[in-house]
mmCIF file of C-alpha atoms in Angstrom:
data_model
loop_
_atom_site.group_PDB
_atom_site.id
_atom_site.type_symbol
_atom_site.label_atom_id
_atom_site.label_comp_id
_atom_site.label_asym_id
_atom_site.label_seq_id
_atom_site.Cartn_x
_atom_site.Cartn_y
_atom_site.Cartn_z
ATOM 1 C CA MET A 1 -63.307 68.410 20.395
ATOM 2 C CA ASN A 2 -64.336 67.896 16.773
ATOM 3 C CA ALA A 3 -67.874 68.671 15.616
ATOM 4 C CA PRO A 4 -69.229 65.081 15.463
ATOM 5 C CA ALA A 5 -67.867 64.286 18.927
ATOM 6 C CA ALA A 6 -69.265 67.524 20.346
ATOM 7 C CA ALA A 7 -72.687 66.630 18.963
ATOM 8 C CA THR A 8 -72.665 63.332 20.893
ATOM 9 C CA ALA A 9 -71.081 64.608 24.123
ATOM 10 C CA ARG A 10 -72.733 63.315 27.290
ATOM 11 C CA ARG A 11 -72.564 64.172 30.975
ATOM 12 C CA TYR A 12 -73.984 62.359 33.989
ATOM 13 C CA ALA A 13 -74.856 63.294 37.535
ATOM 14 C CA LEU A 14 -75.373 60.838 40.399
ATOM 15 C CA ARG A 15 -77.880 62.455 42.769
ATOM 16 C CA LEU A 16 -78.244 61.202 46.335
ATOM 17 C CA ARG A 17 -81.144 62.459 48.424
ATOM 18 C CA VAL A 18 -80.653 61.610 52.083
ATOM 19 C CA ASP A 19 -83.084 61.255 54.962
ATOM 20 C CA ARG A 20 -82.524 59.700 58.363
ATOM 21 C CA ASP A 21 -83.121 56.116 57.292
ATOM 22 C CA ALA A 22 -82.242 55.749 53.601
ATOM 23 C CA VAL A 23 -80.530 57.110 50.528
ATOM 24 C CA ALA A 24 -82.569 57.671 47.355
ATOM 25 C CA ALA A 25 -80.301 57.587 44.286
ATOM 26 C CA SER A 26 -80.878 58.570 40.678
ATOM 27 C CA VAL A 27 -78.723 59.165 37.627
ATOM 28 C CA VAL A 28 -79.374 62.165 35.400
ATOM 29 C CA ARG A 29 -78.022 62.100 31.853
ATOM 30 C CA GLU A 30 -77.449 65.153 29.692
ATOM 31 C CA GLY A 31 -76.824 64.868 25.970
ATOM 32 C CA PRO A 32 -78.558 63.504 22.881
ATOM 33 C CA ALA A 33 -81.072 60.771 23.624
ATOM 34 C CA ASP A 34 -81.096 59.347 20.100
ATOM 35 C CA LEU A 35 -78.234 59.381 17.598
ATOM 36 C CA SER A 36 -79.863 57.110 15.044
ATOM 37 C CA ALA A 37 -80.537 59.949 12.598
ATOM 38 C CA VAL A 38 -76.783 60.528 12.248
ATOM 39 C CA MET A 39 -76.300 57.164 10.505
ATOM 40 C CA ARG A 40 -79.638 56.796 8.725
ATOM 41 C CA GLY A 41 -79.261 56.631 4.951
ATOM 42 C CA ARG A 42 -75.476 56.293 4.987
ATOM 43 C CA THR A 43 -73.477 53.584 3.268
ATOM 44 C CA VAL A 44 -71.411 51.185 5.337
ATOM 45 C CA ALA A 45 -68.201 52.974 4.356
ATOM 46 C CA GLU A 46 -69.629 56.349 5.368
ATOM 47 C CA ALA A 47 -70.933 54.966 8.658
ATOM 48 C CA HIS A 48 -67.589 53.374 9.444
ATOM 49 C CA ARG A 49 -65.765 56.665 8.969
ATOM 50 C CA LEU A 50 -68.238 58.374 11.302
ATOM 51 C CA ALA A 51 -68.137 55.777 14.083
ATOM 52 C CA GLY A 52 -64.693 56.700 15.384
ATOM 53 C CA LEU A 53 -65.530 60.415 15.193
ATOM 54 C CA LEU A 54 -68.844 60.130 17.008
ATOM 55 C CA PHE A 55 -67.268 58.172 19.873
ATOM 56 C CA PRO A 56 -63.795 59.588 20.635
ATOM 57 C CA VAL A 57 -63.563 57.256 23.665
ATOM 58 C CA CYS A 58 -62.776 53.752 22.343
ATOM 59 C CA PRO A 59 -63.130 54.759 18.656
ATOM 60 C CA ARG A 60 -61.524 51.575 17.299
ATOM 61 C CA ALA A 61 -63.875 49.394 19.318
ATOM 62 C CA HIS A 62 -66.857 51.294 17.916
ATOM 63 C CA GLU A 63 -65.495 50.964 14.381
ATOM 64 C CA ALA A 64 -64.933 47.242 14.795
ATOM 65 C CA ALA A 65 -68.375 46.626 16.310
ATOM 66 C CA LEU A 66 -70.084 48.611 13.538
ATOM 67 C CA ILE A 67 -68.224 46.789 10.760
ATOM 68 C CA ARG A 68 -69.032 43.407 12.293
ATOM 69 C CA ALA A 69 -72.708 44.330 12.624
ATOM 70 C CA CYS A 70 -72.815 45.321 8.945
ATOM 71 C CA GLU A 71 -71.117 42.072 7.959
ATOM 72 C CA ALA A 72 -73.595 40.071 10.011
ATOM 73 C CA ALA A 73 -76.470 41.939 8.347
ATOM 74 C CA THR A 74 -75.353 40.804 4.900
ATOM 75 C CA GLY A 75 -74.068 37.344 5.833
ATOM 76 C CA ALA A 76 -70.462 38.338 5.165
ATOM 77 C CA ALA A 77 -67.515 37.488 7.394
ATOM 78 C CA PRO A 78 -63.912 38.647 7.642
ATOM 79 C CA SER A 79 -61.083 36.249 7.031
ATOM 80 C CA PRO A 80 -59.530 34.725 10.163
ATOM 81 C CA GLU A 81 -56.484 36.946 9.634
ATOM 82 C CA GLU A 82 -58.584 40.093 9.470
ATOM 83 C CA ALA A 83 -60.698 39.077 12.472
ATOM 84 C CA ARG A 84 -57.539 38.608 14.550
ATOM 85 C CA ARG A 85 -56.120 41.936 13.384
ATOM 86 C CA ARG A 86 -59.307 43.787 14.349
ATOM 87 C CA ALA A 87 -59.346 42.091 17.745
ATOM 88 C CA LEU A 88 -55.724 43.125 18.313
ATOM 89 C CA LEU A 89 -56.443 46.764 17.420
ATOM 90 C CA VAL A 90 -59.344 46.844 19.870
ATOM 91 C CA ALA A 91 -57.394 45.088 22.642
ATOM 92 C CA VAL A 92 -54.466 47.501 22.276
ATOM 93 C CA GLU A 93 -56.844 50.449 22.550
ATOM 94 C CA ALA A 94 -58.464 48.920 25.642
ATOM 95 C CA CYS A 95 -55.092 48.381 27.328
ATOM 96 C CA VAL A 96 -54.072 51.998 26.786
ATOM 97 C CA ALA A 97 -57.423 53.168 28.181
ATOM 98 C CA GLY A 98 -56.954 50.905 31.205
ATOM 99 C CA VAL A 99 -53.500 52.324 31.911
ATOM 100 C CA TRP A 100 -54.957 55.844 31.741
ATOM 101 C CA ARG A 101 -57.637 54.844 34.246
ATOM 102 C CA GLU A 102 -55.185 53.308 36.706
ATOM 103 C CA ALA A 103 -52.450 55.922 36.368
ATOM 104 C CA LEU A 104 -54.554 59.114 36.320
ATOM 105 C CA THR A 105 -58.258 58.572 37.069
ATOM 106 C CA TRP A 106 -57.997 56.322 40.121
ATOM 107 C CA PRO A 107 -55.291 58.374 41.895
ATOM 108 C CA ALA A 108 -57.367 61.536 41.400
ATOM 109 C CA ILE A 109 -60.367 59.889 43.098
ATOM 110 C CA VAL A 110 -58.393 59.316 46.311
ATOM 111 C CA GLY A 111 -56.300 62.486 46.139
ATOM 112 C CA ARG A 112 -52.996 60.955 45.083
ATOM 113 C CA ALA A 113 -50.614 62.161 42.384
ATOM 114 C CA GLY A 114 -50.974 60.409 39.040
ATOM 115 C CA ASP A 115 -48.344 58.877 36.793
ATOM 116 C CA ALA A 116 -48.521 60.790 33.516
ATOM 117 C CA ALA A 117 -45.279 59.244 32.265
ATOM 118 C CA ARG A 118 -46.833 55.769 32.360
ATOM 119 C CA VAL A 119 -49.761 57.009 30.298
ATOM 120 C CA ARG A 120 -47.467 58.654 27.751
ATOM 121 C CA SER A 121 -45.503 55.417 27.395
ATOM 122 C CA ALA A 122 -48.675 53.364 26.915
ATOM 123 C CA ARG A 123 -50.014 55.757 24.295
ATOM 124 C CA ALA A 124 -46.714 55.810 22.386
ATOM 125 C CA ILE A 125 -46.530 52.008 22.324
ATOM 126 C CA GLY A 126 -50.202 51.715 21.363
ATOM 127 C CA ASP A 127 -49.895 54.294 18.570
ATOM 128 C CA ALA A 128 -46.877 52.497 17.132
ATOM 129 C CA LEU A 129 -48.664 49.147 17.244
ATOM 130 C CA CYS A 130 -51.778 50.517 15.569
ATOM 131 C CA ALA A 131 -49.703 52.239 12.899
ATOM 132 C CA ALA A 132 -48.033 48.920 12.122
ATOM 133 C CA LEU A 133 -51.432 47.240 11.836
ATOM 134 C CA GLY A 134 -53.233 49.908 9.809
ATOM 135 C CA PRO A 135 -55.509 52.845 10.656
ATOM 136 C CA GLY A 136 -58.678 50.864 11.254
ATOM 137 C CA PRO A 137 -60.666 47.648 10.760
ATOM 138 C CA GLU A 138 -61.445 48.564 7.150
ATOM 139 C CA ASP A 139 -57.774 48.604 6.079
ATOM 140 C CA ARG A 140 -57.242 44.965 5.155
ATOM 141 C CA ALA A 141 -53.969 45.412 3.312
ATOM 142 C CA ALA A 142 -51.988 46.668 6.289
ATOM 143 C CA LEU A 143 -50.912 43.385 7.859
ATOM 144 C CA PRO A 144 -47.195 43.049 8.662
ATOM 145 C CA GLN A 145 -45.406 42.503 5.358
ATOM 146 C CA SER A 146 -41.803 41.885 6.451
ATOM 147 C CA THR A 147 -39.811 40.202 9.191
ATOM 148 C CA ALA A 148 -38.976 43.632 10.639
ATOM 149 C CA ASP A 149 -42.660 44.636 10.677
ATOM 150 C CA ALA A 150 -43.588 41.374 12.381
ATOM 151 C CA ALA A 151 -40.885 41.890 15.006
ATOM 152 C CA ARG A 152 -42.206 45.389 15.729
ATOM 153 C CA VAL A 153 -45.705 44.028 16.273
ATOM 154 C CA ARG A 154 -44.526 41.265 18.607
ATOM 155 C CA ASP A 155 -42.142 43.514 20.540
ATOM 156 C CA GLY A 156 -44.696 46.311 20.868
ATOM 157 C CA ALA A 157 -47.311 43.915 22.172
ATOM 158 C CA GLN A 158 -44.939 42.559 24.808
ATOM 159 C CA ARG A 159 -43.871 46.062 25.876
ATOM 160 C CA LEU A 160 -47.486 47.096 26.322
ATOM 161 C CA ALA A 161 -48.252 43.956 28.313
ATOM 162 C CA ASP A 162 -45.216 44.574 30.543
ATOM 163 C CA LEU A 163 -46.429 48.110 31.199
ATOM 164 C CA VAL A 164 -49.886 46.857 32.156
ATOM 165 C CA GLN A 165 -48.918 43.990 34.432
ATOM 166 C CA ARG A 166 -48.861 44.504 38.178
ATOM 167 C CA PRO A 167 -45.497 45.564 39.627
ATOM 168 C CA ALA A 168 -43.648 42.746 41.367
ATOM 169 C CA GLY A 169 -44.615 42.333 45.006
ATOM 170 C CA ALA A 170 -47.916 44.232 44.856
ATOM 171 C CA SER A 171 -50.724 42.452 46.646
ATOM 172 C CA ASP A 172 -53.965 41.660 44.871
ATOM 173 C CA GLY A 173 -56.150 44.737 45.169
ATOM 174 C CA GLY A 174 -53.578 46.611 47.253
ATOM 175 C CA ASP A 175 -52.873 49.265 44.612
ATOM 176 C CA VAL A 176 -56.466 50.257 43.861
ATOM 177 C CA PRO A 177 -58.726 52.694 45.721
ATOM 178 C CA GLY A 178 -61.822 51.890 47.731
ATOM 179 C CA ALA A 179 -60.277 49.489 50.230
ATOM 180 C CA GLU A 180 -62.868 50.313 52.863
ATOM 181 C CA ALA A 181 -65.962 48.117 53.011
ATOM 182 C CA ILE A 182 -68.815 49.575 50.988
ATOM 183 C CA GLU A 183 -71.419 46.933 50.317
ATOM 184 C CA ALA A 184 -73.557 46.805 47.187
ATOM 185 C CA ASP A 185 -75.480 44.125 45.340
ATOM 186 C CA ILE A 186 -73.466 42.692 42.419
ATOM 187 C CA GLY A 187 -76.082 40.214 41.249
ATOM 188 C CA GLY A 188 -73.765 37.217 40.753
ATOM 189 C CA ALA A 189 -72.758 38.239 37.211
ATOM 190 C CA ARG A 190 -70.536 35.974 35.130
ATOM 191 C CA PRO A 191 -66.761 36.382 35.524
ATOM 192 C CA LEU A 192 -65.451 38.878 33.009
ATOM 193 C CA ASP A 193 -62.572 36.724 31.763
ATOM 194 C CA ALA A 194 -65.083 34.130 30.539
ATOM 195 C CA ALA A 195 -67.246 36.823 28.957
ATOM 196 C CA ILE A 196 -64.324 38.064 26.855
ATOM 197 C CA GLU A 197 -64.026 34.760 25.044
ATOM 198 C CA ARG A 198 -67.747 34.056 24.658
ATOM 199 C CA PRO A 199 -69.502 37.236 23.529
ATOM 200 C CA SER A 200 -73.273 37.074 23.601
ATOM 201 C CA GLU A 201 -76.157 39.470 23.589
ATOM 202 C CA ARG A 202 -77.270 40.259 27.111
ATOM 203 C CA PRO A 203 -80.377 42.091 28.378
ATOM 204 C CA PRO A 204 -79.834 45.771 29.308
ATOM 205 C CA GLY A 205 -78.626 46.122 32.870
ATOM 206 C CA ARG A 206 -76.948 42.699 32.960
ATOM 207 C CA GLU A 207 -74.010 43.278 30.628
ATOM 208 C CA GLU A 208 -70.697 41.887 31.869
ATOM 209 C CA THR A 209 -68.371 44.745 32.874
ATOM 210 C CA PRO A 210 -65.081 44.999 34.786
ATOM 211 C CA ARG A 211 -66.990 45.583 38.035
ATOM 212 C CA THR A 212 -67.905 41.889 38.228
ATOM 213 C CA VAL A 213 -66.198 39.382 40.495
ATOM 214 C CA ARG A 214 -65.864 35.657 39.946
ATOM 215 C CA ALA A 215 -69.347 34.148 39.945
ATOM 216 C CA ALA A 216 -68.221 30.870 41.555
ATOM 217 C CA ASP A 217 -67.552 32.528 44.910
ATOM 218 C CA ALA A 218 -69.512 35.784 44.555
ATOM 219 C CA PRO A 219 -71.440 36.676 47.716
ATOM 220 C CA ALA A 220 -74.671 38.634 47.686
ATOM 221 C CA THR A 221 -72.667 41.742 48.581
ATOM 222 C CA ALA A 222 -69.070 42.738 47.935
ATOM 223 C CA GLN A 223 -66.611 45.360 49.055
ATOM 224 C CA LEU A 224 -66.109 48.166 46.599
ATOM 225 C CA SER A 225 -62.429 47.244 46.450
ATOM 226 C CA ASP A 226 -63.492 43.940 44.835
ATOM 227 C CA TRP A 227 -64.872 45.879 41.889
ATOM 228 C CA TYR A 228 -61.603 47.770 41.438
ATOM 229 C CA THR A 229 -59.669 44.517 41.701
ATOM 230 C CA ALA A 230 -61.927 43.000 39.033
ATOM 231 C CA GLN A 231 -61.051 45.867 36.686
ATOM 232 C CA ARG A 232 -57.347 45.293 37.323
ATOM 233 C CA ARG A 233 -57.834 41.586 36.572
ATOM 234 C CA HIS A 234 -59.696 42.483 33.378
ATOM 235 C CA LEU A 235 -56.866 44.767 32.240
ATOM 236 C CA CYS A 236 -54.272 42.034 32.857
ATOM 237 C CA ALA A 237 -56.408 39.615 30.826
ATOM 238 C CA LEU A 238 -56.526 42.133 27.989
ATOM 239 C CA ALA A 239 -52.736 42.494 28.112
ATOM 240 C CA ASP A 240 -52.345 38.718 27.808
ATOM 241 C CA ARG A 241 -54.788 38.845 24.902
ATOM 242 C CA VAL A 242 -52.675 41.486 23.139
ATOM 243 C CA VAL A 243 -49.606 39.241 23.308
ATOM 244 C CA ALA A 244 -51.475 36.159 22.074
ATOM 245 C CA LEU A 245 -53.212 38.035 19.264
ATOM 246 C CA SER A 246 -49.990 39.678 18.100
ATOM 247 C CA ALA A 247 -48.401 36.253 17.618
ATOM 248 C CA ALA A 248 -51.489 35.004 15.784
ATOM 249 C CA VAL A 249 -51.660 38.103 13.558
ATOM 250 C CA VAL A 250 -48.010 37.776 12.564
ATOM 251 C CA ALA A 251 -48.391 34.061 11.843
ATOM 252 C CA GLY A 252 -51.613 34.644 9.895
ATOM 253 C CA ALA A 253 -50.088 37.434 7.836
ATOM 254 C CA ALA A 254 -47.187 35.216 6.870
ATOM 255 C CA ALA A 255 -49.577 32.507 5.665
ATOM 256 C CA ALA A 256 -52.083 34.786 3.873
ATOM 257 C CA ASP A 257 -52.071 34.924 0.081
ATOM 258 C CA ASP A 258 -53.289 37.528 -2.411
ATOM 259 C CA GLU A 259 -56.483 35.624 -3.160
ATOM 260 C CA ALA A 260 -57.537 35.648 0.504
ATOM 261 C CA ALA A 261 -56.830 39.368 0.778
ATOM 262 C CA VAL A 262 -58.932 40.157 -2.294
ATOM 263 C CA HIS A 263 -61.797 37.971 -1.041
ATOM 264 C CA ASN A 264 -61.759 39.696 2.347
ATOM 265 C CA ALA A 265 -61.644 43.176 0.838
ATOM 266 C CA ALA A 266 -64.931 42.451 -0.902
ATOM 267 C CA ALA A 267 -66.606 41.014 2.186
ATOM 268 C CA VAL A 268 -67.619 44.241 3.946
ATOM 269 C CA GLY A 269 -70.235 46.632 2.668
ATOM 270 C CA GLU A 270 -71.242 44.851 -0.498
ATOM 271 C CA PRO A 271 -73.484 47.035 -2.685
ATOM 272 C CA GLY A 272 -77.150 46.204 -2.276
ATOM 273 C CA GLY A 273 -76.734 44.290 0.993
ATOM 274 C CA SER A 274 -79.808 44.063 3.218
ATOM 275 C CA GLY A 275 -80.541 42.561 6.635
ATOM 276 C CA ALA A 276 -80.002 43.143 10.360
ATOM 277 C CA GLY A 277 -76.883 42.356 12.364
ATOM 278 C CA LEU A 278 -75.188 42.650 15.744
ATOM 279 C CA GLY A 279 -71.516 43.456 16.330
ATOM 280 C CA VAL A 280 -69.696 43.434 19.682
ATOM 281 C CA ALA A 281 -66.278 44.547 20.920
ATOM 282 C CA MET A 282 -64.665 44.294 24.344
ATOM 283 C CA THR A 283 -63.306 47.558 25.783
ATOM 284 C CA ALA A 284 -61.526 48.468 29.012
ATOM 285 C CA ARG A 285 -64.957 49.137 30.549
ATOM 286 C CA GLY A 286 -66.723 46.024 29.266
ATOM 287 C CA ARG A 287 -68.563 45.040 26.113
ATOM 288 C CA LEU A 288 -70.129 47.487 23.686
ATOM 289 C CA ARG A 289 -72.403 46.532 20.813
ATOM 290 C CA HIS A 290 -73.725 48.007 17.590
ATOM 291 C CA ILE A 291 -77.005 46.892 16.029
ATOM 292 C CA VAL A 292 -77.738 47.852 12.420
ATOM 293 C CA GLU A 293 -80.351 47.206 9.763
ATOM 294 C CA LEU A 294 -79.372 47.631 6.114
ATOM 295 C CA ASP A 295 -81.583 48.101 3.101
ATOM 296 C CA GLY A 296 -79.963 48.250 -0.309
ATOM 297 C CA GLY A 297 -76.515 48.796 1.200
ATOM 298 C CA ARG A 298 -77.625 51.764 3.328
ATOM 299 C CA ILE A 299 -78.350 51.956 7.042
ATOM 300 C CA VAL A 300 -82.025 52.340 7.930
ATOM 301 C CA ARG A 301 -81.732 51.612 11.664
ATOM 302 C CA TRP A 302 -78.736 51.786 14.007
ATOM 303 C CA ARG A 303 -78.068 51.729 17.735
ATOM 304 C CA ALA A 304 -74.864 51.743 19.777
ATOM 305 C CA ASP A 305 -74.906 50.504 23.389
ATOM 306 C CA ALA A 306 -71.775 51.099 25.478
ATOM 307 C CA PRO A 307 -71.014 49.821 29.005
ATOM 308 C CA THR A 308 -71.697 53.291 30.413
ATOM 309 C CA ASP A 309 -75.178 53.231 28.858
ATOM 310 C CA TRP A 310 -76.030 50.107 30.874
ATOM 311 C CA ASN A 311 -74.295 51.045 34.096
ATOM 312 C CA PHE A 312 -75.584 54.625 34.261
ATOM 313 C CA ALA A 313 -79.088 53.911 32.974
ATOM 314 C CA ASP A 314 -82.153 55.092 34.861
ATOM 315 C CA ARG A 315 -82.582 52.659 37.790
ATOM 316 C CA GLY A 316 -79.460 50.860 36.545
ATOM 317 C CA PRO A 317 -76.556 49.312 38.482
ATOM 318 C CA VAL A 318 -74.974 52.603 39.646
ATOM 319 C CA ALA A 319 -78.239 53.983 41.019
ATOM 320 C CA LEU A 320 -79.053 50.631 42.654
ATOM 321 C CA ALA A 321 -75.645 50.393 44.314
ATOM 322 C CA ALA A 322 -75.761 54.021 45.485
ATOM 323 C CA SER A 323 -79.196 53.514 47.043
ATOM 324 C CA ARG A 324 -77.640 50.866 49.308
ATOM 325 C CA LEU A 325 -75.102 53.264 50.833
ATOM 326 C CA ARG A 326 -75.569 54.083 54.507
ATOM 327 C CA PRO A 327 -77.093 57.506 55.214
ATOM 328 C CA ASP A 328 -74.503 58.159 57.950
ATOM 329 C CA ALA A 329 -71.517 57.398 55.673
ATOM 330 C CA ASP A 330 -69.284 59.981 53.998
ATOM 331 C CA LEU A 331 -71.590 59.932 50.988
ATOM 332 C CA ASP A 332 -69.575 62.322 48.862
ATOM 333 C CA ARG A 333 -66.472 60.134 49.069
ATOM 334 C CA CYS A 334 -68.391 56.863 48.812
ATOM 335 C CA ALA A 335 -70.294 58.035 45.753
ATOM 336 C CA ARG A 336 -67.106 59.172 44.013
ATOM 337 C CA LEU A 337 -65.505 55.801 44.680
ATOM 338 C CA LEU A 338 -68.629 54.098 43.381
ATOM 339 C CA VAL A 339 -68.625 56.129 40.148
ATOM 340 C CA GLY A 340 -64.931 55.341 39.713
ATOM 341 C CA ALA A 341 -65.595 51.630 40.142
ATOM 342 C CA PHE A 342 -68.049 51.733 37.230
ATOM 343 C CA ASP A 343 -65.580 53.909 35.253
ATOM 344 C CA PRO A 344 -67.906 56.002 33.036
ATOM 345 C CA CYS A 345 -66.665 57.091 29.617
ATOM 346 C CA ALA A 346 -68.168 60.570 30.202
ATOM 347 C CA PRO A 347 -67.959 63.068 33.089
ATOM 348 C CA CYS A 348 -70.132 62.236 36.091
ATOM 349 C CA ALA A 349 -70.818 64.718 38.888
ATOM 350 C CA VAL A 350 -71.921 63.689 42.375
ATOM 351 C CA VAL A 351 -74.680 65.696 44.070
ATOM 352 C CA VAL A 352 -75.643 64.969 47.692
ATOM 353 C CA GLU A 353 -78.900 66.570 48.860
ATOM 354 C CA HIS A 354 -79.978 66.918 52.474
ATOM 355 C CA GLY A 355 -83.508 68.193 52.821
ATOM 356 C CA GLY A 356 -84.061 71.105 50.432
ATOM 357 C CA GLY A 357 -80.470 71.673 49.331
ATOM 358 C CA GLY A 358 -77.450 69.897 47.977
ATOM 359 C CA HIS A 359 -73.818 70.196 47.009
ATOM 360 C CA ALA A 360 -71.815 68.828 44.072
#
């Protein structure tokens, strides 16, 4: 792990204390509580270079959210072509992360062998797509420039989507863990597919994440398998988004002219920019956001909120759901399935305590 990533490394522990009638749950977080000093005083360009290094999980999403927050702070905006290209980079990254989760993380939770070959294929396709589109959201000149480049973008997007989509004949929810009934309050959150298209700032603890089910028919409680199925549905929606965005990026690149490219290159990080802004990006785990305040082109305040920050907050959704588990259940297994359903972007141990002792 590189030095910036090591400095921001986090770990979590879900602690369950059991008595005869109830389960008391809490989440303990280890790692830096405040990273704001890392960005304070830096220019937008410097901050952008750091964002992907500070957050090695979903680095492109963090870069895109930070750039958009800085643009919003100064009243700037990317061209439509650049906005689509950024969205495609982030969606590709999210798809690859989702394949990793389904092919390696979920099987490990239930003691099954993973599919490393599927992950390698997804990463190879994703790397090729991102290389064709440029190294990051700041590289505005790297749109497809030829018919061959455009074909590679379209074909790569379709290959990634094919890899993501459910195998023929699989039943809805039949290939995900947690099929047993474990009830927990889901709060009637909005359906994730709608949240993807209409990003908005949400209060902490109520952010839309892949654990949600469709609000129209959401009961007060849901089986844990519903949360896994919602994540699978979210990943399929992201794959469809990759295909649609790839077509739009290719079409936009063909129509773009030199004047538009020059205008867009000057839009981000203008010297002397001041103001506050919010930037969001949708990842495999849900929405993350960056909030920045600029003064004279330099960052004076900055905060990054990821889905794991909401879900694993003190008295947050994971702790609430765990507190509703039955004391006589197999709490070690149930808690591991619960953590997997919320899919943290950092390691999370499970500790079950009976009386004065516990085990992890």
